mmCIF file of C-alpha atoms in Angstrom:
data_model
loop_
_atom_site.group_PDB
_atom_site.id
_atom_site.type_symbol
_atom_site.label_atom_id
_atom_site.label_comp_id
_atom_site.label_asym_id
_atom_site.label_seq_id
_atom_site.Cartn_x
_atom_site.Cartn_y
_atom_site.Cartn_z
ATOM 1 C CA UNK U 129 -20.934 16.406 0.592
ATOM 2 C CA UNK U 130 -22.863 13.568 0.214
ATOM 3 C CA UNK U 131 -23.607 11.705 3.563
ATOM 4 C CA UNK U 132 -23.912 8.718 1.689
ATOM 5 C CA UNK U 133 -20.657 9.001 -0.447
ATOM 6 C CA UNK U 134 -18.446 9.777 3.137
ATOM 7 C CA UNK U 135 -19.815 6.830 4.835
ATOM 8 C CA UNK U 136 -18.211 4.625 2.002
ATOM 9 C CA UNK U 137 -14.835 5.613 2.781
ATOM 10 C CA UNK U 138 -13.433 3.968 5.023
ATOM 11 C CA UNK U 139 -9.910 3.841 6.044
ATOM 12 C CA UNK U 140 -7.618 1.183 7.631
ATOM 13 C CA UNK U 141 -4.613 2.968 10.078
ATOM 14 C CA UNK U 142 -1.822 1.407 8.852
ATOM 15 C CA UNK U 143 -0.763 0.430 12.492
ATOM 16 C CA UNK U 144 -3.329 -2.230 12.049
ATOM 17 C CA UNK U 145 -2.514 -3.488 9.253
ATOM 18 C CA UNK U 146 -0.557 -7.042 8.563
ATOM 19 C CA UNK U 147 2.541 -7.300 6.099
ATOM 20 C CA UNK U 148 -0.117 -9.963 3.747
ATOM 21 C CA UNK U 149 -2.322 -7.008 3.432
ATOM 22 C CA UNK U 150 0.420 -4.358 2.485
ATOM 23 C CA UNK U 151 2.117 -6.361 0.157
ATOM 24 C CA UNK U 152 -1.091 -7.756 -1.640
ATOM 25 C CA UNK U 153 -1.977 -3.807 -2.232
ATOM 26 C CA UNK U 154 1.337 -3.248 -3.374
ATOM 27 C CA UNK U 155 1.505 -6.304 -6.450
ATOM 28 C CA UNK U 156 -0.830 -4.570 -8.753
ATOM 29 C CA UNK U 157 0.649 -1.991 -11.247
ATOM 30 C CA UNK U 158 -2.366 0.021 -11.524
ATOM 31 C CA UNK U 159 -2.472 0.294 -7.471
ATOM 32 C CA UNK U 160 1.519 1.495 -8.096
ATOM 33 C CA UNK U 161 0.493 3.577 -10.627
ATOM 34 C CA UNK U 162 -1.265 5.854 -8.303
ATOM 35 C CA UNK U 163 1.133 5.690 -5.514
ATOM 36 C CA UNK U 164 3.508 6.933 -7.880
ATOM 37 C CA UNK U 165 1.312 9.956 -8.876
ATOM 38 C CA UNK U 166 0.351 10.515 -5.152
ATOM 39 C CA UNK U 167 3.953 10.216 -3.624
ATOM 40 C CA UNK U 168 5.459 13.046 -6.437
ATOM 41 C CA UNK U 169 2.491 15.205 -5.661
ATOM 42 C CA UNK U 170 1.657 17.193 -2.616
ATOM 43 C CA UNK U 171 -1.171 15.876 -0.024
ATOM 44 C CA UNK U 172 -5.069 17.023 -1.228
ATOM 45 C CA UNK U 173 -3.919 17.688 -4.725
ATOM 46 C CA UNK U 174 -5.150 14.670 -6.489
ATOM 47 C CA UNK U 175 -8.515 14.293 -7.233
ATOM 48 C CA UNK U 176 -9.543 10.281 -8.077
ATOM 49 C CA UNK U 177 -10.951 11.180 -11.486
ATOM 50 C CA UNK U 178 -7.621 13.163 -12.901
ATOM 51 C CA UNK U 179 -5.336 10.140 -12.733
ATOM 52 C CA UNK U 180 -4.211 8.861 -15.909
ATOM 53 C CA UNK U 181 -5.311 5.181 -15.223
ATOM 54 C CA UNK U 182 -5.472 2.149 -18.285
ATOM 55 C CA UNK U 183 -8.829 0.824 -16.203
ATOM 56 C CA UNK U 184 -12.196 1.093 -16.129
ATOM 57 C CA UNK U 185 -13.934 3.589 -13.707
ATOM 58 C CA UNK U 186 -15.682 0.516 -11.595
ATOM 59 C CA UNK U 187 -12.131 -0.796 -11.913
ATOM 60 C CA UNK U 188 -10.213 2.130 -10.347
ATOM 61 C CA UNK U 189 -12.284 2.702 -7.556
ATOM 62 C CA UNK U 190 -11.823 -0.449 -6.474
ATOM 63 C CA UNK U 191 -7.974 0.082 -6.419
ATOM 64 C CA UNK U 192 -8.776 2.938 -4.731
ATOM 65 C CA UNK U 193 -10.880 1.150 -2.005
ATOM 66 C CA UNK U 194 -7.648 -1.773 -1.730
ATOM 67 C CA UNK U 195 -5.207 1.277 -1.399
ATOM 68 C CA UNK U 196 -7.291 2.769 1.732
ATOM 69 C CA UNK U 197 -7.490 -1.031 3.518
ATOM 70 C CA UNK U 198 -4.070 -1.444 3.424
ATOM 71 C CA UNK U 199 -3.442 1.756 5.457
ATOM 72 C CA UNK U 200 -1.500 3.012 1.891
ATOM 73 C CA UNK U 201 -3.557 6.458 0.977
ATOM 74 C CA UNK U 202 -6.249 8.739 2.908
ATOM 75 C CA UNK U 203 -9.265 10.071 1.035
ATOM 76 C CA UNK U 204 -11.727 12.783 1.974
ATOM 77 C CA UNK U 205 -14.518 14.419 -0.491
ATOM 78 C CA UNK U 206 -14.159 18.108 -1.764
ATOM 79 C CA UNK U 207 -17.736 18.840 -3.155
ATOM 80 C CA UNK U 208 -17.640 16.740 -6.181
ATOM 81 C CA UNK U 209 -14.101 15.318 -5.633
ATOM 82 C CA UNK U 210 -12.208 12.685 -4.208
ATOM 83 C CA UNK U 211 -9.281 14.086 -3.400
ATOM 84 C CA UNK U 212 -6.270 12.108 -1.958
ATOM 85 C CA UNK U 213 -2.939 11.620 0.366
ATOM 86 C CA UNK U 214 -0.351 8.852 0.045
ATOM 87 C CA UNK U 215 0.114 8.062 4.044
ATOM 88 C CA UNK U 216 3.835 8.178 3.779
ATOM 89 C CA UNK U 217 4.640 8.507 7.283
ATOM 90 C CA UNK U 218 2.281 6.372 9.190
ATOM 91 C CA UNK U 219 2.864 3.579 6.469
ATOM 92 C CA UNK U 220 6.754 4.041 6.730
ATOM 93 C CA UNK U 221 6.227 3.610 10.804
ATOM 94 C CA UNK U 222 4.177 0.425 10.492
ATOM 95 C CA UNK U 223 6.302 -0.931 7.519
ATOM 96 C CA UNK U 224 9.841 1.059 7.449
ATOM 97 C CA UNK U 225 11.511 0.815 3.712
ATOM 98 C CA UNK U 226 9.078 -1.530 2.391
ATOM 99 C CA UNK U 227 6.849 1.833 0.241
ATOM 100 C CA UNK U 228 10.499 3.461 -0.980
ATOM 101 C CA UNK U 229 11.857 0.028 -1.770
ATOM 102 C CA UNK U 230 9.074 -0.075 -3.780
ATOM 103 C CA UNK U 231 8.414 3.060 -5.498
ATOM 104 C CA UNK U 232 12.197 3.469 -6.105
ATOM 105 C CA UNK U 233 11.981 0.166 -8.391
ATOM 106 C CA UNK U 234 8.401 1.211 -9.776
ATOM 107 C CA UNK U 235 10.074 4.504 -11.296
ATOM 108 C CA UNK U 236 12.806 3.247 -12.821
ATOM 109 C CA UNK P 73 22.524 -36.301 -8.988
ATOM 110 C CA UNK P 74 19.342 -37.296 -11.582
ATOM 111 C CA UNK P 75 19.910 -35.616 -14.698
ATOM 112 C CA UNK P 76 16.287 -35.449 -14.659
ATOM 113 C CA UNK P 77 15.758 -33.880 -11.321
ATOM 114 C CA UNK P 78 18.449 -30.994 -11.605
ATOM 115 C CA UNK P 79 16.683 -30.693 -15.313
ATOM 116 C CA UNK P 80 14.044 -29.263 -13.216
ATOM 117 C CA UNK P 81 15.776 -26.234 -11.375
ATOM 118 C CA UNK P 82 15.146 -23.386 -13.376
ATOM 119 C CA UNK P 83 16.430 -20.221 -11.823
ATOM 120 C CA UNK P 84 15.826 -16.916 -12.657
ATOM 121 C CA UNK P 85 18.546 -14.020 -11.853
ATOM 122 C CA UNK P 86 16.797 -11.291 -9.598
ATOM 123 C CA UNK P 87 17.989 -8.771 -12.334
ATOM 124 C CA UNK P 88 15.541 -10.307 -14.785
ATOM 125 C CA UNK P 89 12.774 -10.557 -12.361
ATOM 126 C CA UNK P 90 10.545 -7.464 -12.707
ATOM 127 C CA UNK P 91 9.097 -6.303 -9.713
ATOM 128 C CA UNK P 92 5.480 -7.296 -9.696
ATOM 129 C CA UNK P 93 6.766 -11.311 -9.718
ATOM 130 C CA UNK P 94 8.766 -10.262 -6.818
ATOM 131 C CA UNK P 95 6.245 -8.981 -4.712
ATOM 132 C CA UNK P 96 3.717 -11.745 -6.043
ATOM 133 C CA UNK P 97 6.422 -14.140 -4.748
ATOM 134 C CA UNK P 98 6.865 -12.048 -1.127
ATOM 135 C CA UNK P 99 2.941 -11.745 -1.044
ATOM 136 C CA UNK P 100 2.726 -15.435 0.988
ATOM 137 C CA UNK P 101 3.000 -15.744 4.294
ATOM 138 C CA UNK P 102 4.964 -19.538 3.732
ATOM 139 C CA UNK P 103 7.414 -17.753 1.236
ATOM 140 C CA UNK P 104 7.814 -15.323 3.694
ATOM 141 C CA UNK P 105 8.639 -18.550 6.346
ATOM 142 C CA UNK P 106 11.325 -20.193 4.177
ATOM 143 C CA UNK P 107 12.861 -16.741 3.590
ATOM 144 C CA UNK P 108 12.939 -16.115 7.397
ATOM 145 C CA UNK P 109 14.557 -19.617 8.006
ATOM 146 C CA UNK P 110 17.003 -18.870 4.935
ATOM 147 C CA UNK P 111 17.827 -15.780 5.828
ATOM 148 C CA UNK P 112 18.625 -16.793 9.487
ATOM 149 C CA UNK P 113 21.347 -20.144 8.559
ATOM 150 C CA UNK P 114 24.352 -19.912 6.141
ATOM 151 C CA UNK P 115 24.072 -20.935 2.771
ATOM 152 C CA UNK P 116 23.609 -24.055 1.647
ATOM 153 C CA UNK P 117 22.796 -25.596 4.962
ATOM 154 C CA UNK P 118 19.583 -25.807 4.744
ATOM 155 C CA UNK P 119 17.704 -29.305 3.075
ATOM 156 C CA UNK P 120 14.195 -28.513 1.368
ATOM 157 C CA UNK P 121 13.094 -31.426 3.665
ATOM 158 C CA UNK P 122 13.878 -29.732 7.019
ATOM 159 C CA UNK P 123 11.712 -26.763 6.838
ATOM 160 C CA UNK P 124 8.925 -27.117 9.531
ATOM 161 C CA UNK P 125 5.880 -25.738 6.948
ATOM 162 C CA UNK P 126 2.160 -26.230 7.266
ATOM 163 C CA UNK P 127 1.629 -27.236 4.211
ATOM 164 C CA UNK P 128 1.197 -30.683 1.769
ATOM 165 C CA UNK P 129 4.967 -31.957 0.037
ATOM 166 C CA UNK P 130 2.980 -30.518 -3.374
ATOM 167 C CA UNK P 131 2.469 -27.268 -2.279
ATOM 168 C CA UNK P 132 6.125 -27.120 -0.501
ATOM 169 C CA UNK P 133 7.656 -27.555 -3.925
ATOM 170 C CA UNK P 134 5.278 -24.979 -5.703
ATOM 171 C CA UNK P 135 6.504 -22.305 -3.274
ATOM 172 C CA UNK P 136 10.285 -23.146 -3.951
ATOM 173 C CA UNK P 137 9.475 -22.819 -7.626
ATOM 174 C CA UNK P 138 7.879 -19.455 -7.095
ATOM 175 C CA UNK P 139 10.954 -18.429 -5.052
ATOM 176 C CA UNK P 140 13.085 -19.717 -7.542
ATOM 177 C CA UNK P 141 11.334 -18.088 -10.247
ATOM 178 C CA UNK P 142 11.329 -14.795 -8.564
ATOM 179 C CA UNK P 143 15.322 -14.897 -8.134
ATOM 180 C CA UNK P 144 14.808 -15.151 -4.234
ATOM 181 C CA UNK P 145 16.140 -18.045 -3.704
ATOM 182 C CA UNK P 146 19.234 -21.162 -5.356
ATOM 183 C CA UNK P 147 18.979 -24.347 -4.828
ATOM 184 C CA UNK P 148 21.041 -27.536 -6.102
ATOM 185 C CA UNK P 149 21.020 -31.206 -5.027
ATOM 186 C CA UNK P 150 23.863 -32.930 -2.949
ATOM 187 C CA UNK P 151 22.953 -36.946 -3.560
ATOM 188 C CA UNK P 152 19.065 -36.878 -1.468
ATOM 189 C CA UNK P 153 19.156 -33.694 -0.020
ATOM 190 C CA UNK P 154 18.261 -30.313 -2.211
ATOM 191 C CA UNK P 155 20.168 -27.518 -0.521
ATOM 192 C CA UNK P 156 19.169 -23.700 -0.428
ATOM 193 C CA UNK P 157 20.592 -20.288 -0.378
ATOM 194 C CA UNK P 158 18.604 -17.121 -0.092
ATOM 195 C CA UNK P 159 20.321 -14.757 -2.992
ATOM 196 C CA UNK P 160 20.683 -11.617 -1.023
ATOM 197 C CA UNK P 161 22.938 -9.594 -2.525
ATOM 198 C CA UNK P 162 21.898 -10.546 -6.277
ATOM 199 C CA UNK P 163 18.074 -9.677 -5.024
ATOM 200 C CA UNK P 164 19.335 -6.762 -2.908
ATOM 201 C CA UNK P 165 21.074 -5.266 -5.927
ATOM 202 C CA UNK P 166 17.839 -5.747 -7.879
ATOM 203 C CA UNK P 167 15.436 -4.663 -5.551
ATOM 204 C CA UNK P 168 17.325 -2.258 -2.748
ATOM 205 C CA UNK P 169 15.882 -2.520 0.341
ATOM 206 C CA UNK P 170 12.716 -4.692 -0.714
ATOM 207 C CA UNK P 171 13.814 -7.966 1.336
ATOM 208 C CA UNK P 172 15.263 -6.279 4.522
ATOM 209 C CA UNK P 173 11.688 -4.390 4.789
ATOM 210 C CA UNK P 174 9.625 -7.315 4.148
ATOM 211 C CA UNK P 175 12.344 -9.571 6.860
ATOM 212 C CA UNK P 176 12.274 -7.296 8.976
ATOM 213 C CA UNK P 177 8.599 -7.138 9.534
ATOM 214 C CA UNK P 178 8.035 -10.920 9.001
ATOM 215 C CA UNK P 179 10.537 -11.262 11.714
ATOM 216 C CA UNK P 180 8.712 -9.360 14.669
#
């Protein structure tokens, strides 16, 4: 693992994040996009370059990178992946119903 | 009433909003002030003129549009006054759960 690469990540608890901040993450369809994929796959089995995404790489990482600020996914490098967790429970504590009320909607 | 001035409420029904205008509409912290207040008084009792916001008269109106737009909110004039209701059960029905997490949180 790159030293380098890790330092870039960093992650907001979602404890410490305000409502503007969640919801902002949330109005993008892209950023719902991979919520969707994350929350119908199990933690750690997602790596950022297999999701089927209309953007460009530059693009997605920074959706990526808005996801982890607003306390909505966890990321942690696996040799040359990304891989990834949708932080279900910790966001549901700080924000109850808001991530099913929207995810319910989102895959209809 | 001025033909002219009701001319100018356009409302949307929360079942044709999609859900990216609703959380574009949610995703301001004044929006999220006149839903509070809404939310909190019967319907209809509530004057577009009473709402203690920090913002210009201009910018007041925009948000009511945006509201309006995004099925969150009625409105209709009574001689001076332009009265509001907060369409909870029509956006409820569209979006389950979506206003009561956002309220909830906006309330603490």
């Amino acid at each position: 693992m790159s030293t380098a690469r890790a330092r870039s990540l960093t992650h907001e608890d979602p404890a410490g994040v305000d409502l503007q901040t969640a919801l902002e993450a949330l109005a993008d369809p892209v950023r719902r996009m991979i919520l969707q994929d994350l929350a119908a796959h199990d933690d750690w089995t997602r790596a950022c370059g297999t999701f089927d995404l209309p953007v460009t790489k530059a693009t997605r990482s920074h959706h990526f990178a808005v996801l982890r600020a607003a306390g909505l996914i966890e990321q942690r490098d696996d040799g040359p992946r990304r891989l990834n967790r949708i932080r279900r429970p910790e966001f549901d504590q700080a924000f109850p119903g808001l991530l099913a009320a929207v995810l319910d909607v989102s895959g209809r």
